[in-house]
N, CA and C atoms as an extended XYZ file, in Angstrom:
447
Properties=species:S:1:pos:R:3:atomname:S:1:resname:S:1:resid:I:1 pbc="F F F"
N       -23.055       43.056       -9.376 N   MET     1
C       -23.394       41.668       -9.634 CA  MET     1
C       -23.743       40.989       -8.313 C   MET     1
N       -24.744       40.178       -8.342 N   LYS     2
C       -25.232       39.501       -7.151 CA  LYS     2
C       -24.367       38.283       -6.823 C   LYS     2
N       -24.049       38.113       -5.530 N   GLN     3
C       -23.313       36.932       -5.088 CA  GLN     3
C       -24.282       35.790       -4.826 C   GLN     3
N       -23.844       34.590       -5.156 N   ILE     4
C       -24.647       33.400       -4.880 CA  ILE     4
C       -24.160       32.838       -3.548 C   ILE     4
N       -25.017       32.776       -2.570 N   ARG     5
C       -24.631       32.359       -1.220 CA  ARG     5
C       -24.918       30.894       -0.914 C   ARG     5
N       -25.352       30.129       -1.864 N   LYS     6
C       -25.622       28.720       -1.608 CA  LYS     6
C       -24.324       27.949       -1.372 C   LYS     6
N       -23.269       28.429       -1.981 N   LEU     7
C       -21.981       27.744       -1.898 CA  LEU     7
C       -21.176       28.269       -0.713 C   LEU     7
N       -20.367       27.394       -0.108 N   PRO     8
C       -19.457       27.895        0.935 CA  PRO     8
C       -18.375       28.757        0.279 C   PRO     8
N       -17.735       29.584        1.066 N   ARG     9
C       -16.623       30.376        0.530 CA  ARG     9
C       -15.596       29.405       -0.070 C   ARG     9
N       -15.046       29.773       -1.208 N   TYR    10
C       -14.169       28.851       -1.931 CA  TYR    10
C       -13.029       28.330       -1.059 C   TYR    10
N       -12.374       29.212       -0.328 N   GLU    11
C       -11.214       28.782        0.469 CA  GLU    11
C       -11.585       27.772        1.559 C   GLU    11
N       -12.876       27.599        1.830 N   ARG    12
C       -13.347       26.644        2.831 CA  ARG    12
C       -13.784       25.316        2.210 C   ARG    12
N       -13.702       25.193        0.896 N   THR    13
C       -14.120       23.958        0.242 CA  THR    13
C       -13.023       22.902        0.328 C   THR    13
N       -13.424       21.655        0.265 N   ILE    14
C       -12.447       20.571        0.335 CA  ILE    14
C       -11.493       20.628       -0.859 C   ILE    14
N       -12.016       21.017       -2.026 N   GLY    15
C       -11.148       21.129       -3.204 CA  GLY    15
C       -10.037       22.150       -2.993 C   GLY    15
N       -10.391       23.323       -2.489 N   ALA    16
C        -9.384       24.363       -2.243 CA  ALA    16
C        -8.396       23.926       -1.172 C   ALA    16
N        -8.894       23.280       -0.137 N   MET    17
C        -8.003       22.827        0.939 CA  MET    17
C        -7.032       21.755        0.449 C   MET    17
N        -7.522       20.852       -0.410 N   LEU    18
C        -6.641       19.815       -0.941 CA  LEU    18
C        -5.576       20.406       -1.870 C   LEU    18
N        -5.967       21.401       -2.668 N   ILE    19
C        -4.991       22.061       -3.546 CA  ILE    19
C        -3.944       22.782       -2.700 C   ILE    19
N        -4.388       23.470       -1.655 N   THR    20
C        -3.459       24.166       -0.768 CA  THR    20
C        -2.494       23.182       -0.115 C   THR    20
N        -3.026       22.053        0.352 N   ALA    21
C        -2.188       21.036        0.978 CA  ALA    21
C        -1.211       20.438       -0.035 C   ALA    21
N        -1.676       20.168       -1.249 N   LYS    22
C        -0.801       19.618       -2.289 CA  LYS    22
C         0.361       20.565       -2.567 C   LYS    22
N         0.056       21.843       -2.691 N   GLU    23
C         1.106       22.829       -2.949 CA  GLU    23
C         2.104       22.886       -1.795 C   GLU    23
N         1.601       22.798       -0.556 N   ALA    24
C         2.491       22.815        0.603 CA  ALA    24
C         3.387       21.579        0.630 C   ALA    24
N         2.835       20.438        0.243 N   VAL    25
C         3.597       19.188        0.250 CA  VAL    25
C         4.632       19.163       -0.873 C   VAL    25
N         4.237       19.562       -2.068 N   ILE    26
C         5.114       19.461       -3.238 CA  ILE    26
C         6.139       20.600       -3.298 C   ILE    26
N         5.770       21.762       -2.806 N   GLY    27
C         6.626       22.948       -2.909 CA  GLY    27
C         8.092       22.738       -2.557 C   GLY    27
N         8.393       22.146       -1.402 N   PRO    28
C         9.807       21.971       -1.038 CA  PRO    28
C        10.568       21.006       -1.943 C   PRO    28
N         9.869       20.209       -2.721 N   MET    29
C        10.532       19.231       -3.599 CA  MET    29
C        10.822       19.809       -4.988 C   MET    29
N        10.147       20.892       -5.333 N   ARG    30
C        10.290       21.457       -6.680 CA  ARG    30
C        11.721       21.875       -7.036 C   ARG    30
N        12.485       22.496       -6.116 N   PRO    31
C        13.849       22.885       -6.509 CA  PRO    31
C        14.708       21.709       -6.963 C   PRO    31
N        14.585       20.569       -6.290 N   LYS    32
C        15.377       19.393       -6.675 CA  LYS    32
C        14.911       18.860       -8.031 C   LYS    32
N        13.598       18.887       -8.279 N   LEU    33
C        13.093       18.462       -9.588 CA  LEU    33
C        13.612       19.397      -10.679 C   LEU    33
N        13.570       20.711      -10.416 N   ARG    34
C        14.074       21.681      -11.408 CA  ARG    34
C        15.559       21.478      -11.669 C   ARG    34
N        16.293       21.134      -10.638 N   GLU    35
C        17.732       20.887      -10.776 CA  GLU    35
C        17.996       19.797      -11.822 C   GLU    35
N        17.075       18.857      -11.934 N   HIS    36
C        17.204       17.757      -12.903 CA  HIS    36
C        16.330       17.972      -14.131 C   HIS    36
N        15.714       19.140      -14.227 N   ASP    37
C        14.837       19.475      -15.354 CA  ASP    37
C        13.727       18.433      -15.512 C   ASP    37
N        13.100       18.099      -14.378 N   VAL    38
C        12.020       17.115      -14.355 CA  VAL    38
C        10.766       17.810      -13.836 C   VAL    38
N         9.660       17.651      -14.552 N   THR    39
C         8.386       18.214      -14.113 CA  THR    39
C         7.748       17.286      -13.074 C   THR    39
N         6.762       17.804      -12.360 N   GLU    40
C         6.064       16.967      -11.380 CA  GLU    40
C         5.413       15.747      -12.034 C   GLU    40
N         4.703       15.891      -13.161 N   PRO    41
C         4.140       14.687      -13.802 CA  PRO    41
C         5.220       13.699      -14.267 C   PRO    41
N         6.335       14.203      -14.773 N   GLN    42
C         7.430       13.309      -15.167 CA  GLN    42
C         7.963       12.562      -13.949 C   GLN    42
N         8.076       13.278      -12.837 N   TRP    43
C         8.536       12.656      -11.600 CA  TRP    43
C         7.587       11.545      -11.163 C   TRP    43
N         6.284       11.779      -11.291 N   ARG    44
C         5.320       10.752      -10.901 CA  ARG    44
C         5.481        9.503      -11.759 C   ARG    44
N         5.685        9.689      -13.048 N   VAL    45
C         5.905        8.541      -13.941 CA  VAL    45
C         7.188        7.810      -13.542 C   VAL    45
N         8.234        8.560      -13.286 N   MET    46
C         9.503        7.937      -12.900 CA  MET    46
C         9.379        7.212      -11.566 C   MET    46
N         8.633        7.778      -10.633 N   ARG    47
C         8.409        7.126       -9.342 CA  ARG    47
C         7.650        5.817       -9.516 C   ARG    47
N         6.609        5.818      -10.342 N   VAL    48
C         5.836        4.589      -10.563 CA  VAL    48
C         6.734        3.519      -11.185 C   VAL    48
N         7.543        3.904      -12.156 N   LEU    49
C         8.452        2.941      -12.779 CA  LEU    49
C         9.475        2.421      -11.770 C   LEU    49
N         9.960        3.297      -10.916 N   ASN    50
C        10.906        2.872       -9.890 CA  ASN    50
C        10.240        1.915       -8.906 C   ASN    50
N         9.009        2.231       -8.517 N   ASP    51
C         8.305        1.427       -7.517 CA  ASP    51
C         7.845        0.082       -8.064 C   ASP    51
N         7.357        0.076       -9.317 N   SER    52
C         6.727       -1.145       -9.829 CA  SER    52
C         7.531       -1.859      -10.905 C   SER    52
N         8.582       -1.246      -11.384 N   GLY    53
C         9.353       -1.854      -12.458 CA  GLY    53
C         8.695       -1.598      -13.799 C   GLY    53
N         9.133       -2.315      -14.807 N   ALA    54
C         8.625       -2.122      -16.169 CA  ALA    54
C         7.119       -2.332      -16.203 C   ALA    54
N         6.427       -1.438      -16.912 N   THR    55
C         4.974       -1.512      -17.003 CA  THR    55
C         4.493       -0.799      -18.256 C   THR    55
N         3.192       -0.827      -18.484 N   ASP    56
C         2.630       -0.191      -19.673 CA  ASP    56
C         2.096        1.210      -19.342 C   ASP    56
N         1.729        1.945      -20.388 N   ALA    57
C         1.289        3.331      -20.237 CA  ALA    57
C         0.008        3.446      -19.409 C   ALA    57
N        -0.903        2.498      -19.565 N   THR    58
C        -2.154        2.542      -18.800 CA  THR    58
C        -1.874        2.419      -17.309 C   THR    58
N        -1.000        1.521      -16.944 N   SER    59
C        -0.635        1.356      -15.538 CA  SER    59
C         0.097        2.589      -15.012 C   SER    59
N         0.913        3.199      -15.865 N   LEU    60
C         1.594        4.435      -15.467 CA  LEU    60
C         0.592        5.551      -15.207 C   LEU    60
N        -0.417        5.652      -16.057 N   ALA    61
C        -1.448        6.685      -15.891 CA  ALA    61
C        -2.191        6.465      -14.568 C   ALA    61
N        -2.577        5.233      -14.304 N   GLN    62
C        -3.293        4.932      -13.062 CA  GLN    62
C        -2.413        5.171      -11.841 C   GLN    62
N        -1.214        4.636      -11.872 N   GLY    63
C        -0.307        4.762      -10.732 CA  GLY    63
C         0.161        6.183      -10.478 C   GLY    63
N         0.333        6.949      -11.550 N   GLY    64
C         0.800        8.323      -11.420 CA  GLY    64
C        -0.309        9.346      -11.343 C   GLY    64
N        -1.560        8.862      -11.354 N   ILE    65
C        -2.751        9.721      -11.300 CA  ILE    65
C        -2.662       10.774      -12.415 C   ILE    65
N        -2.532       10.259      -13.629 N   LEU    66
C        -2.386       11.097      -14.821 CA  LEU    66
C        -3.333       10.609      -15.907 C   LEU    66
N        -3.617       11.487      -16.853 N   ARG    67
C        -4.398       11.092      -18.023 CA  ARG    67
C        -3.487       10.309      -18.972 C   ARG    67
N        -4.084        9.354      -19.660 N   THR    68
C        -3.315        8.536      -20.601 CA  THR    68
C        -2.652        9.397      -21.669 C   THR    68
N        -3.359       10.426      -22.167 N   SER    69
C        -2.773       11.312      -23.185 CA  SER    69
C        -1.569       12.058      -22.627 C   SER    69
N        -1.614       12.429      -21.359 N   SER    70
C        -0.466       13.094      -20.734 CA  SER    70
C         0.713       12.142      -20.618 C   SER    70
N         0.433       10.900      -20.273 N   VAL    71
C         1.501        9.912      -20.138 CA  VAL    71
C         2.203        9.706      -21.473 C   VAL    71
N         1.457        9.709      -22.556 N   ALA    72
C         2.067        9.547      -23.887 CA  ALA    72
C         3.068       10.670      -24.152 C   ALA    72
N         2.696       11.904      -23.849 N   ARG    73
C         3.613       13.045      -24.046 CA  ARG    73
C         4.811       12.962      -23.102 C   ARG    73
N         4.538       12.597      -21.852 N   ILE    74
C         5.609       12.493      -20.859 CA  ILE    74
C         6.621       11.434      -21.278 C   ILE    74
N         6.123       10.285      -21.730 N   LEU    75
C         7.024        9.206      -22.142 CA  LEU    75
C         7.859        9.608      -23.342 C   LEU    75
N         7.244       10.319      -24.260 N   LYS    76
C         7.989       10.771      -25.436 CA  LYS    76
C         9.177       11.649      -25.012 C   LYS    76
N         8.931       12.561      -24.075 N   GLU    77
C        10.004       13.442      -23.604 CA  GLU    77
C        11.043       12.676      -22.782 C   GLU    77
N        10.601       11.815      -21.897 N   LEU    78
C        11.553       11.047      -21.087 CA  LEU    78
C        12.381       10.102      -21.956 C   LEU    78
N        11.763        9.576      -22.992 N   GLU    79
C        12.489        8.708      -23.920 CA  GLU    79
C        13.510        9.518      -24.717 C   GLU    79
N        13.123       10.715      -25.154 N   ARG    80
C        14.039       11.591      -25.881 CA  ARG    80
C        15.271       11.898      -25.030 C   ARG    80
N        15.053       12.071      -23.740 N   ARG    81
C        16.146       12.376      -22.812 CA  ARG    81
C        16.880       11.122      -22.332 C   ARG    81
N        16.438        9.975      -22.818 N   LYS    82
C        17.044        8.683      -22.477 CA  LYS    82
C        16.935        8.360      -20.985 C   LYS    82
N        15.800        8.757      -20.392 N   LEU    83
C        15.525        8.443      -18.991 CA  LEU    83
C        14.627        7.216      -18.863 C   LEU    83
N        13.908        6.900      -19.942 N   VAL    84
C        13.122        5.665      -20.016 CA  VAL    84
C        13.370        5.030      -21.375 C   VAL    84
N        13.062        3.755      -21.454 N   GLU    85
C        13.119        3.058      -22.737 CA  GLU    85
C        11.866        2.213      -22.876 C   GLU    85
N        11.434        2.066      -24.126 N   ARG    86
C        10.239        1.263      -24.421 CA  ARG    86
C        10.634        0.087      -25.276 C   ARG    86
N         9.891       -0.994      -25.070 N   GLU    87
C        10.050       -2.155      -25.945 CA  GLU    87
C         8.697       -2.824      -26.102 C   GLU    87
N         8.540       -3.548      -27.164 N   VAL    88
C         7.289       -4.253      -27.425 CA  VAL    88
C         7.167       -5.401      -26.435 C   VAL    88
N         5.975       -5.546      -25.864 N   ASP    89
C         5.684       -6.637      -24.932 CA  ASP    89
C         5.753       -7.952      -25.702 C   ASP    89
N         6.523       -8.889      -25.197 N   THR    90
C         6.695      -10.169      -25.897 CA  THR    90
C         5.428      -11.016      -25.877 C   THR    90
N         4.543      -10.804      -24.901 N   THR    91
C         3.310      -11.595      -24.830 CA  THR    91
C         2.149      -10.947      -25.574 C   THR    91
N         2.212       -9.613      -25.768 N   ASP    92
C         1.156       -8.896      -26.491 CA  ASP    92
C         1.818       -7.802      -27.326 C   ASP    92
N         2.035       -8.081      -28.592 N   ARG    93
C         2.799       -7.193      -29.465 CA  ARG    93
C         2.128       -5.840      -29.711 C   ARG    93
N         0.854       -5.681      -29.310 N   ARG    94
C         0.171       -4.392      -29.454 CA  ARG    94
C         0.533       -3.442      -28.321 C   ARG    94
N         1.126       -3.986      -27.303 N   ARG    95
C         1.420       -3.243      -26.074 CA  ARG    95
C         2.928       -3.009      -25.961 C   ARG    95
N         3.292       -1.827      -25.437 N   SER    96
C         4.714       -1.611      -25.162 CA  SER    96
C         4.921       -1.500      -23.658 C   SER    96
N         6.095       -1.884      -23.242 N   VAL    97
C         6.484       -1.862      -21.840 CA  VAL    97
C         7.567       -0.805      -21.677 C   VAL    97
N         7.447       -0.028      -20.607 N   VAL    98
C         8.378        1.073      -20.348 CA  VAL    98
C         9.169        0.744      -19.090 C   VAL    98
N        10.438        1.133      -19.107 N   ARG    99
C        11.271        0.956      -17.911 CA  ARG    99
C        12.239        2.134      -17.803 C   ARG    99
N        12.682        2.381      -16.589 N   LEU   100
C        13.700        3.412      -16.378 CA  LEU   100
C        15.036        2.932      -16.935 C   LEU   100
N        15.812        3.853      -17.435 N   THR   101
C        17.183        3.564      -17.852 CA  THR   101
C        18.097        3.830      -16.657 C   THR   101
N        19.367        3.473      -16.752 N   PRO   102
C        20.300        3.832      -15.671 CA  PRO   102
C        20.306        5.338      -15.382 C   PRO   102
N        20.203        6.169      -16.419 N   ALA   103
C        20.152        7.622      -16.205 CA  ALA   103
C        18.880        8.021      -15.455 C   ALA   103
N        17.776        7.351      -15.749 N   GLY   104
C        16.528        7.604      -15.037 CA  GLY   104
C        16.634        7.199      -13.571 C   GLY   104
N        17.216        6.028      -13.317 N   TYR   105
C        17.408        5.590      -11.935 CA  TYR   105
C        18.314        6.553      -11.169 C   TYR   105
N        19.288        7.104      -11.851 N   LYS   106
C        20.216        8.045      -11.200 CA  LYS   106
C        19.460        9.283      -10.708 C   LYS   106
N        18.546        9.794      -11.529 N   ILE   107
C        17.742       10.956      -11.121 CA  ILE   107
C        16.829       10.584       -9.959 C   ILE   107
N        16.160        9.436      -10.048 N   VAL   108
C        15.276        9.009       -8.959 CA  VAL   108
C        16.069        8.896       -7.663 C   VAL   108
N        17.252        8.321       -7.735 N   ASP   109
C        18.086        8.163       -6.548 CA  ASP   109
C        18.449        9.527       -5.957 C   ASP   109
N        18.841       10.458       -6.800 N   SER   110
C        19.234       11.788       -6.334 CA  SER   110
C        18.061       12.546       -5.710 C   SER   110
N        16.928       12.551       -6.394 N   VAL   111
C        15.759       13.277       -5.894 CA  VAL   111
C        15.204       12.596       -4.642 C   VAL   111
N        15.283       11.281       -4.582 N   SER   112
C        14.741       10.539       -3.444 CA  SER   112
C        15.370       10.960       -2.126 C   SER   112
N        16.667       11.269       -2.124 N   ASP   113
C        17.316       11.721       -0.890 CA  ASP   113
C        16.626       12.967       -0.347 C   ASP   113
N        16.322       13.910       -1.233 N   ASP   114
C        15.631       15.136       -0.821 CA  ASP   114
C        14.197       14.850       -0.394 C   ASP   114
N        13.501       14.006       -1.139 N   VAL   115
C        12.112       13.672       -0.806 CA  VAL   115
C        12.053       13.038        0.586 C   VAL   115
N        12.945       12.118        0.868 N   LEU   116
C        12.958       11.473        2.182 CA  LEU   116
C        13.245       12.477        3.296 C   LEU   116
N        14.164       13.399        3.054 N   ARG   117
C        14.474       14.432        4.037 CA  ARG   117
C        13.242       15.282        4.323 C   ARG   117
N        12.549       15.693        3.267 N   VAL   118
C        11.352       16.526        3.408 CA  VAL   118
C        10.248       15.739        4.118 C   VAL   118
N        10.059       14.483        3.743 N   MET   119
C         9.020       13.670        4.372 CA  MET   119
C         9.294       13.469        5.872 C   MET   119
N        10.560       13.305        6.242 N   ARG   120
C        10.896       13.197        7.670 CA  ARG   120
C        10.538       14.487        8.399 C   ARG   120
N        10.773       15.621        7.745 N   GLU   121
C        10.429       16.914        8.354 CA  GLU   121
C         8.915       17.059        8.501 C   GLU   121
N         8.162       16.640        7.496 N   TYR   122
C         6.693       16.670        7.592 CA  TYR   122
C         6.238       15.829        8.784 C   TYR   122
N         6.786       14.631        8.900 N   SER   123
C         6.413       13.731        9.972 CA  SER   123
C         6.773       14.335       11.332 C   SER   123
N         7.933       14.943       11.419 N   HIS   124
C         8.372       15.579       12.665 CA  HIS   124
C         7.439       16.725       13.050 C   HIS   124
N         7.095       17.571       12.091 N   ARG   125
C         6.272       18.749       12.391 CA  ARG   125
C         4.804       18.420       12.624 C   ARG   125
N         4.270       17.468       11.877 N   PHE   126
C         2.848       17.161       11.963 CA  PHE   126
C         2.579       16.012       12.927 C   PHE   126
N         3.589       15.181       13.118 N   GLY   127
C         3.455       14.001       13.978 CA  GLY   127
C         3.232       12.773       13.122 C   GLY   127
N         4.007       11.712       13.364 N   PRO   128
C         3.892       10.513       12.530 CA  PRO   128
C         2.507        9.876       12.578 C   PRO   128
N         1.878        9.861       13.755 N   GLU   129
C         0.546        9.255       13.868 CA  GLU   129
C        -0.492       10.088       13.115 C   GLU   129
N        -0.409       11.405       13.266 N   ARG   130
C        -1.362       12.274       12.565 CA  ARG   130
C        -1.174       12.166       11.055 C   ARG   130
N         0.085       12.090       10.608 N   LEU   131
C         0.360       11.980        9.173 CA  LEU   131
C        -0.201       10.666        8.628 C   LEU   131
N        -0.011        9.578        9.365 N   GLN   132
C        -0.554        8.285        8.939 CA  GLN   132
C        -2.080        8.332        8.922 C   GLN   132
N        -2.678        8.940        9.939 N   TRP   133
C        -4.130        9.081        9.999 CA  TRP   133
C        -4.637        9.869        8.797 C   TRP   133
N        -3.955       10.977        8.478 N   LEU   134
C        -4.357       11.809        7.340 CA  LEU   134
C        -4.285       11.006        6.040 C   LEU   134
N        -3.212       10.282        5.837 N   GLN   135
C        -3.079        9.467        4.633 CA  GLN   135
C        -4.197        8.430        4.553 C   GLN   135
N        -4.499        7.791        5.670 N   ASP   136
C        -5.583        6.800        5.693 CA  ASP   136
C        -6.927        7.451        5.378 C   ASP   136
N        -7.186        8.621        5.957 N   GLU   137
C        -8.451        9.319        5.735 CA  GLU   137
C        -8.577        9.800        4.288 C   GLU   137
N        -7.501       10.301        3.704 N   LEU   138
C        -7.550       10.752        2.312 CA  LEU   138
C        -7.812        9.573        1.375 C   LEU   138
N        -7.189        8.442        1.657 N   ARG   139
C        -7.439        7.231        0.869 CA  ARG   139
C        -8.905        6.811        1.002 C   ARG   139
N        -9.427        6.834        2.227 N   ALA   140
C       -10.824        6.461        2.465 CA  ALA   140
C       -11.777        7.435        1.770 C   ALA   140
N       -11.462        8.729        1.806 N   LEU   141
C       -12.292        9.722        1.121 CA  LEU   141
C       -12.325        9.434       -0.380 C   LEU   141
N       -11.164        9.198       -0.963 N   SER   142
C       -11.091        8.909       -2.401 CA  SER   142
C       -11.931        7.695       -2.760 C   SER   142
N       -11.829        6.655       -1.961 N   GLU   143
C       -12.604        5.434       -2.231 CA  GLU   143
C       -14.102        5.688       -2.067 C   GLU   143
N       -14.477        6.455       -1.038 N   ALA   144
C       -15.891        6.688       -0.759 CA  ALA   144
C       -16.581        7.511       -1.847 C   ALA   144
N       -15.845        8.415       -2.475 N   ILE   145
C       -16.487        9.307       -3.459 CA  ILE   145
C       -16.102        8.984       -4.892 C   ILE   145
N       -15.410        7.896       -5.114 N   SER   146
C       -14.895        7.585       -6.460 CA  SER   146
C       -15.970        7.441       -7.514 C   SER   146
N       -17.186        7.079       -7.130 N   ASP   147
C       -18.224        6.881       -8.145 CA  ASP   147
C       -19.303        7.971       -8.130 C   ASP   147
N       -19.039        9.085       -7.458 N   VAL   148
C       -19.991       10.201       -7.469 CA  VAL   148
C       -19.929       10.867       -8.832 C   VAL   148
N       -21.103       11.139       -9.393 N   GLU   149
C       -21.147       11.783      -10.718 CA  GLU   149
C       -21.372       13.257      -10.583 C   GLU   149
């Protein structure tokens, strides 16, 4: 079979590099998430709720960088486990508002200690200025290419 050489080698693409970096960043946090039987997407939802307080599913999807359909499944499971609770929005009865329960906050608090420890290690190894620069550049890249089709 003939190779197509128009494309760069996959491991040299920005997509592959970002996936590799994501795995390196998230990897050390996975054991603590598993200890609490929390998936990475569930953790993102819980983090958004912790950071922003009670909110709706659309805001959770945006803040957690998740699909709305995924958020619906995640909320159903977190609600079953009594880590979040939903109630009808008093100003718009078609909308529901989600918030962490005390049990949900307890998990966020426990996992956060490990996340902070790991983040300090990243900063120490990579350098705080370089880490801040990287975060700024990744944000700028996302904004610059957000409307590319």
